Amino acid sequence: MYTDEMARACRRQFPALSRQVGKDRAIYFDGPAGTQVPQRVIEAISDYLAHHNANHGGLFASSRESDAILDRTHQAMADFVGSADPDQIVFGPNMTTLTFAMSRALSRTWKAGDEVIVTRLDHDANVSPWVLAAADVGAVVRYVEVDPATCTLDLDSYYSQLNERTRLVAVGCASNSVGTINPVRAMADAAHQQNALVYADAVHYAPHALLDVAALGCDFLACSAYKFFGPHIGVLWGRRELLEQTAAYKLRPAPDELPGKWMTGTQNHECLAGVLAAVDYLAEIGRTLASDDSLDRRHALASAFTGIAAYERGLLERLLQGLESIDEITVWGLTDPARMDERLPTISITHSRLTATQLATALGNHGVFVWHGNYYALQLTESLGLEPEGMVRIGLVHYNTTDEVDRLIELLGGALNV
């Protein structure tokens, strides 16, 4: 079982978590915007630059060493998403850039009158690339609406708009704003009945739960390593036949084979070494929880996320209970204890007296790091009538502790003195 004691052991591996803000120990609740990294990630990046720094494909020692590290990183990410084929893993600067590239490529097969479906719950990185691509070819964009009371998708809205003209459905595995977990498999199955493709944004889901592309039933899945304790790198998985058949925008000397076909330009090799270290950090947690050092990486990751999910749910329930007692706070999204399995430990709140900016500033002055605004989930904040100020987002991950949650509740309950 992953416990507070284990969380403290993990915390010792993260240099950033020892930071002080004045007399207060910093509390990092900003994980949805980017988690901190363990020491091994820092060392992997440094070691690459110090000893293996070379471009791809050279016939000399450092280049061969570099390529071996990159190959291991492709395999690690294949294990991470549940794929048997490391060549289905594509790296790029970030999820947004990869999604723009794929939207541009896929839209070449669309025509006027075709339709794409996006949701009002998603991060804009899984909305605007498809909206802009559709506009280029005269395709129609349809939006899945959100139930404002629970910040869950209105599935009737989805199923009623899905039809034989739908070419692609873009949906997040989980909301980066309010933590809602979406029924991606059910939505994908319905989309495939109409011969539509499904592009899943797993950026917010990846730090909290085991990814399994087969179980999700998607055709593409994108995430970002800096959200799961790694460096700033984007990751894309796609079905092999689609990656092979779709024409990529690339340079003439670039390979036509996977994965190089989709990895334009020289990659960020040092940070790819850091991605490998981040995945292995999580796998080590799983082996510790299972008391079995022989577990292969995929099974170790499954063990890790089982323990992490249970621990984070405890933090989530503790925080929701504390917030419920504060009259000035409104929690947006699911709060029903019976529906906790439908959400991740990410909470967005508003305050009856303070704007999101004022509340985030006051918490920051006490060393509590939270995010404010719309976090690029603009469709949602517009739907909820919360623009332009937005909300304050509290993101819990496995290195947070019950003491930190209690400190936040104490501050929100009146200790801020604002």
mmCIF file of N, CA, C and O in Angstrom, residues 330-394:
data_model
loop_
_atom_site.group_PDB
_atom_site.id
_atom_site.type_symbol
_atom_site.label_atom_id
_atom_site.label_comp_id
_atom_site.label_asym_id
_atom_site.label_seq_id
_atom_site.Cartn_x
_atom_site.Cartn_y
_atom_site.Cartn_z
ATOM 1 N N THR A 330 -16.608 27.478 -3.510
ATOM 2 C CA THR A 330 -17.412 26.638 -4.402
ATOM 3 C C THR A 330 -16.479 25.700 -5.148
ATOM 4 O O THR A 330 -15.485 26.145 -5.744
ATOM 5 N N VAL A 331 -16.769 24.415 -5.091
ATOM 6 C CA VAL A 331 -16.008 23.412 -5.840
ATOM 7 C C VAL A 331 -16.752 23.118 -7.133
ATOM 8 O O VAL A 331 -17.949 22.805 -7.123
ATOM 9 N N TRP A 332 -16.041 23.194 -8.250
ATOM 10 C CA TRP A 332 -16.626 22.920 -9.560
ATOM 11 C C TRP A 332 -16.297 21.491 -9.971
ATOM 12 O O TRP A 332 -15.141 21.094 -9.978
ATOM 13 N N GLY A 333 -17.337 20.730 -10.296
ATOM 14 C CA GLY A 333 -17.113 19.347 -10.705
ATOM 15 C C GLY A 333 -17.720 18.366 -9.724
ATOM 16 O O GLY A 333 -18.508 18.734 -8.842
ATOM 17 N N LEU A 334 -17.353 17.116 -9.864
ATOM 18 C CA LEU A 334 -17.932 16.046 -9.063
ATOM 19 C C LEU A 334 -17.468 16.122 -7.613
ATOM 20 O O LEU A 334 -16.272 16.170 -7.337
ATOM 21 N N THR A 335 -18.433 16.114 -6.703
ATOM 22 C CA THR A 335 -18.121 16.097 -5.267
ATOM 23 C C THR A 335 -18.826 14.958 -4.542
ATOM 24 O O THR A 335 -18.562 14.736 -3.360
ATOM 25 N N ASP A 336 -19.701 14.250 -5.212
ATOM 26 C CA ASP A 336 -20.434 13.141 -4.607
ATOM 27 C C ASP A 336 -19.447 12.033 -4.231
ATOM 28 O O ASP A 336 -18.750 11.510 -5.100
ATOM 29 N N PRO A 337 -19.359 11.649 -2.952
ATOM 30 C CA PRO A 337 -18.416 10.587 -2.546
ATOM 31 C C PRO A 337 -18.613 9.289 -3.306
ATOM 32 O O PRO A 337 -17.652 8.528 -3.485
ATOM 33 N N ALA A 338 -19.831 9.030 -3.775
ATOM 34 C CA ALA A 338 -20.104 7.793 -4.505
ATOM 35 C C ALA A 338 -19.578 7.830 -5.931
ATOM 36 O O ALA A 338 -19.575 6.800 -6.618
ATOM 37 N N ARG A 339 -19.103 8.996 -6.376
ATOM 38 C CA ARG A 339 -18.645 9.125 -7.763
ATOM 39 C C ARG A 339 -17.163 9.480 -7.866
ATOM 40 O O ARG A 339 -16.699 9.970 -8.894
ATOM 41 N N MET A 340 -16.410 9.192 -6.834
ATOM 42 C CA MET A 340 -14.994 9.539 -6.840
ATOM 43 C C MET A 340 -14.202 8.759 -7.887
ATOM 44 O O MET A 340 -13.138 9.206 -8.330
ATOM 45 N N ASP A 341 -14.711 7.593 -8.296
ATOM 46 C CA ASP A 341 -14.009 6.832 -9.327
ATOM 47 C C ASP A 341 -14.197 7.447 -10.713
ATOM 48 O O ASP A 341 -13.591 6.989 -11.680
ATOM 49 N N GLU A 342 -14.995 8.510 -10.805
ATOM 50 C CA GLU A 342 -15.200 9.210 -12.072
ATOM 51 C C GLU A 342 -14.345 10.464 -12.178
ATOM 52 O O GLU A 342 -14.512 11.250 -13.118
ATOM 53 N N ARG A 343 -13.425 10.654 -11.239
ATOM 54 C CA ARG A 343 -12.613 11.862 -11.282
ATOM 55 C C ARG A 343 -11.204 11.587 -10.776
ATOM 56 O O ARG A 343 -10.946 10.578 -10.098
ATOM 57 N N LEU A 344 -10.319 12.491 -11.106
ATOM 58 C CA LEU A 344 -8.937 12.475 -10.633
ATOM 59 C C LEU A 344 -8.782 13.513 -9.521
ATOM 60 O O LEU A 344 -9.665 14.350 -9.308
ATOM 61 N N PRO A 345 -7.635 13.499 -8.798
ATOM 62 C CA PRO A 345 -7.460 14.406 -7.657
ATOM 63 C C PRO A 345 -7.053 15.821 -8.061
ATOM 64 O O PRO A 345 -6.051 16.365 -7.610
ATOM 65 N N THR A 346 -7.857 16.398 -8.936
ATOM 66 C CA THR A 346 -7.653 17.774 -9.391
ATOM 67 C C THR A 346 -8.942 18.535 -9.141
ATOM 68 O O THR A 346 -9.999 18.119 -9.619
ATOM 69 N N ILE A 347 -8.864 19.622 -8.402
ATOM 70 C CA ILE A 347 -10.046 20.364 -7.981
ATOM 71 C C ILE A 347 -9.894 21.826 -8.382
ATOM 72 O O ILE A 347 -8.849 22.437 -8.149
ATOM 73 N N SER A 348 -10.957 22.372 -8.962
ATOM 74 C CA SER A 348 -10.992 23.806 -9.232
ATOM 75 C C SER A 348 -12.064 24.454 -8.373
ATOM 76 O O SER A 348 -13.166 23.915 -8.230
ATOM 77 N N ILE A 349 -11.708 25.596 -7.804
ATOM 78 C CA ILE A 349 -12.597 26.283 -6.872
ATOM 79 C C ILE A 349 -12.718 27.758 -7.233
ATOM 80 O O ILE A 349 -11.866 28.319 -7.935
ATOM 81 N N THR A 350 -13.792 28.373 -6.738
ATOM 82 C CA THR A 350 -13.905 29.825 -6.738
ATOM 83 C C THR A 350 -14.247 30.266 -5.318
ATOM 84 O O THR A 350 -14.721 29.473 -4.495
ATOM 85 N N HIS A 351 -13.996 31.549 -5.041
ATOM 86 C CA HIS A 351 -14.186 32.115 -3.708
ATOM 87 C C HIS A 351 -15.207 33.236 -3.818
ATOM 88 O O HIS A 351 -15.185 34.012 -4.782
ATOM 89 N N SER A 352 -16.094 33.325 -2.866
ATOM 90 C CA SER A 352 -17.175 34.316 -2.946
ATOM 91 C C SER A 352 -16.679 35.749 -2.818
ATOM 92 O O SER A 352 -17.331 36.683 -3.305
ATOM 93 N N ARG A 353 -15.540 35.954 -2.173
ATOM 94 C CA ARG A 353 -15.028 37.316 -1.968
ATOM 95 C C ARG A 353 -13.835 37.644 -2.839
ATOM 96 O O ARG A 353 -13.651 38.786 -3.261
ATOM 97 N N LEU A 354 -12.997 36.647 -3.065
ATOM 98 C CA LEU A 354 -11.729 36.875 -3.738
ATOM 99 C C LEU A 354 -11.771 36.375 -5.176
ATOM 100 O O LEU A 354 -12.346 35.325 -5.460
ATOM 101 N N THR A 355 -11.145 37.118 -6.063
ATOM 102 C CA THR A 355 -10.995 36.630 -7.430
ATOM 103 C C THR A 355 -9.972 35.493 -7.435
ATOM 104 O O THR A 355 -9.217 35.294 -6.459
ATOM 105 N N ALA A 356 -9.934 34.765 -8.530
ATOM 106 C CA ALA A 356 -8.958 33.675 -8.651
ATOM 107 C C ALA A 356 -7.536 34.211 -8.526
ATOM 108 O O ALA A 356 -6.681 33.593 -7.883
ATOM 109 N N THR A 357 -7.282 35.357 -9.110
ATOM 110 C CA THR A 357 -5.947 35.955 -9.027
ATOM 111 C C THR A 357 -5.602 36.315 -7.587
ATOM 112 O O THR A 357 -4.488 36.054 -7.113
ATOM 113 N N GLN A 358 -6.544 36.918 -6.881
ATOM 114 C CA GLN A 358 -6.294 37.307 -5.491
ATOM 115 C C GLN A 358 -6.070 36.076 -4.600
ATOM 116 O O GLN A 358 -5.180 36.073 -3.749
ATOM 117 N N LEU A 359 -6.876 35.044 -4.806
ATOM 118 C CA LEU A 359 -6.742 33.853 -3.982
ATOM 119 C C LEU A 359 -5.426 33.140 -4.252
ATOM 120 O O LEU A 359 -4.717 32.741 -3.316
ATOM 121 N N ALA A 360 -5.066 32.995 -5.521
ATOM 122 C CA ALA A 360 -3.810 32.333 -5.866
ATOM 123 C C ALA A 360 -2.613 33.130 -5.351
ATOM 124 O O ALA A 360 -1.614 32.553 -4.894
ATOM 125 N N THR A 361 -2.711 34.451 -5.414
ATOM 126 C CA THR A 361 -1.626 35.294 -4.912
ATOM 127 C C THR A 361 -1.476 35.133 -3.402
ATOM 128 O O THR A 361 -0.349 34.991 -2.891
ATOM 129 N N ALA A 362 -2.594 35.135 -2.686
ATOM 130 C CA ALA A 362 -2.539 34.993 -1.229
ATOM 131 C C ALA A 362 -1.964 33.639 -0.835
ATOM 132 O O ALA A 362 -1.130 33.546 0.072
ATOM 133 N N LEU A 363 -2.380 32.583 -1.518
ATOM 134 C CA LEU A 363 -1.837 31.257 -1.227
ATOM 135 C C LEU A 363 -0.348 31.200 -1.571
ATOM 136 O O LEU A 363 0.459 30.629 -0.824
ATOM 137 N N GLY A 364 0.025 31.789 -2.687
ATOM 138 C CA GLY A 364 1.439 31.812 -3.073
ATOM 139 C C GLY A 364 2.300 32.522 -2.056
ATOM 140 O O GLY A 364 3.444 32.120 -1.801
ATOM 141 N N ASN A 365 1.770 33.564 -1.445
ATOM 142 C CA ASN A 365 2.522 34.293 -0.411
ATOM 143 C C ASN A 365 2.766 33.429 0.821
ATOM 144 O O ASN A 365 3.678 33.696 1.597
ATOM 145 N N HIS A 366 1.919 32.412 1.013
ATOM 146 C CA HIS A 366 2.093 31.465 2.117
ATOM 147 C C HIS A 366 2.822 30.194 1.665
ATOM 148 O O HIS A 366 2.852 29.207 2.415
ATOM 149 N N GLY A 367 3.370 30.218 0.456
ATOM 150 C CA GLY A 367 4.144 29.080 -0.021
ATOM 151 C C GLY A 367 3.327 27.958 -0.616
ATOM 152 O O GLY A 367 3.848 26.856 -0.820
ATOM 153 N N VAL A 368 2.050 28.207 -0.904
ATOM 154 C CA VAL A 368 1.194 27.186 -1.520
ATOM 155 C C VAL A 368 1.046 27.520 -3.003
ATOM 156 O O VAL A 368 0.482 28.554 -3.357
ATOM 157 N N PHE A 369 1.539 26.638 -3.842
ATOM 158 C CA PHE A 369 1.580 26.894 -5.278
ATOM 159 C C PHE A 369 0.350 26.274 -5.941
ATOM 160 O O PHE A 369 0.211 25.047 -6.006
ATOM 161 N N VAL A 370 -0.542 27.114 -6.433
ATOM 162 C CA VAL A 370 -1.721 26.684 -7.171
ATOM 163 C C VAL A 370 -1.803 27.496 -8.454
ATOM 164 O O VAL A 370 -1.096 28.488 -8.616
ATOM 165 N N TRP A 371 -2.676 27.075 -9.344
ATOM 166 C CA TRP A 371 -2.810 27.777 -10.622
ATOM 167 C C TRP A 371 -4.135 28.514 -10.658
ATOM 168 O O TRP A 371 -5.103 28.109 -10.001
ATOM 169 N N HIS A 372 -4.183 29.593 -11.434
ATOM 170 C CA HIS A 372 -5.411 30.360 -11.557
ATOM 171 C C HIS A 372 -5.692 30.620 -13.031
ATOM 172 O O HIS A 372 -4.802 30.535 -13.873
ATOM 173 N N GLY A 373 -6.945 30.927 -13.338
ATOM 174 C CA GLY A 373 -7.323 31.224 -14.714
ATOM 175 C C GLY A 373 -8.159 30.109 -15.315
ATOM 176 O O GLY A 373 -8.985 29.496 -14.642
ATOM 177 N N ASN A 374 -7.927 29.836 -16.608
ATOM 178 C CA ASN A 374 -8.699 28.785 -17.273
ATOM 179 C C ASN A 374 -7.849 27.575 -17.647
ATOM 180 O O ASN A 374 -8.391 26.577 -18.128
ATOM 181 N N TYR A 375 -6.538 27.664 -17.428
ATOM 182 C CA TYR A 375 -5.611 26.547 -17.682
ATOM 183 C C TYR A 375 -5.758 26.000 -19.115
ATOM 184 O O TYR A 375 -5.546 24.815 -19.363
ATOM 185 N N TYR A 376 -6.120 26.860 -20.035
ATOM 186 C CA TYR A 376 -6.329 26.527 -21.452
ATOM 187 C C TYR A 376 -7.572 25.665 -21.684
ATOM 188 O O TYR A 376 -7.817 25.228 -22.809
ATOM 189 N N ALA A 377 -8.357 25.419 -20.649
ATOM 190 C CA ALA A 377 -9.663 24.756 -20.826
ATOM 191 C C ALA A 377 -10.709 25.844 -21.024
ATOM 192 O O ALA A 377 -11.688 25.956 -20.276
ATOM 193 N N LEU A 378 -10.508 26.628 -22.053
ATOM 194 C CA LEU A 378 -11.297 27.847 -22.246
ATOM 195 C C LEU A 378 -12.766 27.546 -22.511
ATOM 196 O O LEU A 378 -13.648 28.278 -22.057
ATOM 197 N N GLN A 379 -13.037 26.479 -23.266
ATOM 198 C CA GLN A 379 -14.432 26.140 -23.546
ATOM 199 C C GLN A 379 -15.213 25.900 -22.252
ATOM 200 O O GLN A 379 -16.381 26.264 -22.135
ATOM 201 N N LEU A 380 -14.550 25.284 -21.264
ATOM 202 C CA LEU A 380 -15.232 24.980 -20.002
ATOM 203 C C LEU A 380 -15.518 26.241 -19.204
ATOM 204 O O LEU A 380 -16.650 26.443 -18.735
ATOM 205 N N THR A 381 -14.523 27.089 -19.019
ATOM 206 C CA THR A 381 -14.758 28.296 -18.214
ATOM 207 C C THR A 381 -15.768 29.216 -18.889
ATOM 208 O O THR A 381 -16.544 29.900 -18.204
ATOM 209 N N GLU A 382 -15.774 29.214 -20.214
ATOM 210 C CA GLU A 382 -16.809 29.994 -20.911
ATOM 211 C C GLU A 382 -18.180 29.384 -20.663
ATOM 212 O O GLU A 382 -19.157 30.097 -20.407
ATOM 213 N N SER A 383 -18.276 28.065 -20.713
ATOM 214 C CA SER A 383 -19.562 27.391 -20.500
ATOM 215 C C SER A 383 -20.083 27.621 -19.092
ATOM 216 O O SER A 383 -21.305 27.732 -18.875
ATOM 217 N N LEU A 384 -19.173 27.706 -18.119
ATOM 218 C CA LEU A 384 -19.561 27.901 -16.724
ATOM 219 C C LEU A 384 -19.768 29.369 -16.369
ATOM 220 O O LEU A 384 -20.147 29.685 -15.239
ATOM 221 N N GLY A 385 -19.509 30.264 -17.323
ATOM 222 C CA GLY A 385 -19.662 31.688 -17.077
ATOM 223 C C GLY A 385 -18.601 32.255 -16.152
ATOM 224 O O GLY A 385 -18.858 33.220 -15.419
ATOM 225 N N LEU A 386 -17.400 31.694 -16.194
ATOM 226 C CA LEU A 386 -16.342 32.093 -15.264
ATOM 227 C C LEU A 386 -15.226 32.914 -15.918
ATOM 228 O O LEU A 386 -14.222 33.202 -15.273
ATOM 229 N N GLU A 387 -15.386 33.262 -17.173
ATOM 230 C CA GLU A 387 -14.410 34.144 -17.798
ATOM 231 C C GLU A 387 -14.732 35.595 -17.418
ATOM 232 O O GLU A 387 -15.898 35.945 -17.202
ATOM 233 N N PRO A 388 -13.738 36.475 -17.315
ATOM 234 C CA PRO A 388 -12.340 36.239 -17.660
ATOM 235 C C PRO A 388 -11.469 35.765 -16.493
ATOM 236 O O PRO A 388 -10.302 35.460 -16.683
ATOM 237 N N GLU A 389 -12.011 35.716 -15.294
ATOM 238 C CA GLU A 389 -11.168 35.459 -14.130
ATOM 239 C C GLU A 389 -10.824 33.981 -13.969
ATOM 240 O O GLU A 389 -9.742 33.624 -13.524
ATOM 241 N N GLY A 390 -11.755 33.098 -14.303
ATOM 242 C CA GLY A 390 -11.485 31.671 -14.179
ATOM 243 C C GLY A 390 -11.599 31.165 -12.745
ATOM 244 O O GLY A 390 -12.366 31.690 -11.937
ATOM 245 N N MET A 391 -10.803 30.160 -12.437
ATOM 246 C CA MET A 391 -10.876 29.465 -11.155
ATOM 247 C C MET A 391 -9.474 29.320 -10.570
ATOM 248 O O MET A 391 -8.496 29.711 -11.196
ATOM 249 N N VAL A 392 -9.398 28.721 -9.395
ATOM 250 C CA VAL A 392 -8.123 28.318 -8.794
ATOM 251 C C VAL A 392 -8.080 26.801 -8.796
ATOM 252 O O VAL A 392 -9.008 26.144 -8.324
ATOM 253 N N ARG A 393 -7.007 26.254 -9.324
ATOM 254 C CA ARG A 393 -6.876 24.799 -9.459
ATOM 255 C C ARG A 393 -5.886 24.250 -8.442
ATOM 256 O O ARG A 393 -4.766 24.739 -8.310
ATOM 257 N N ILE A 394 -6.317 23.207 -7.746
ATOM 258 C CA ILE A 394 -5.496 22.497 -6.770
ATOM 259 C C ILE A 394 -5.244 21.099 -7.320
ATOM 260 O O ILE A 394 -6.178 20.314 -7.491
#
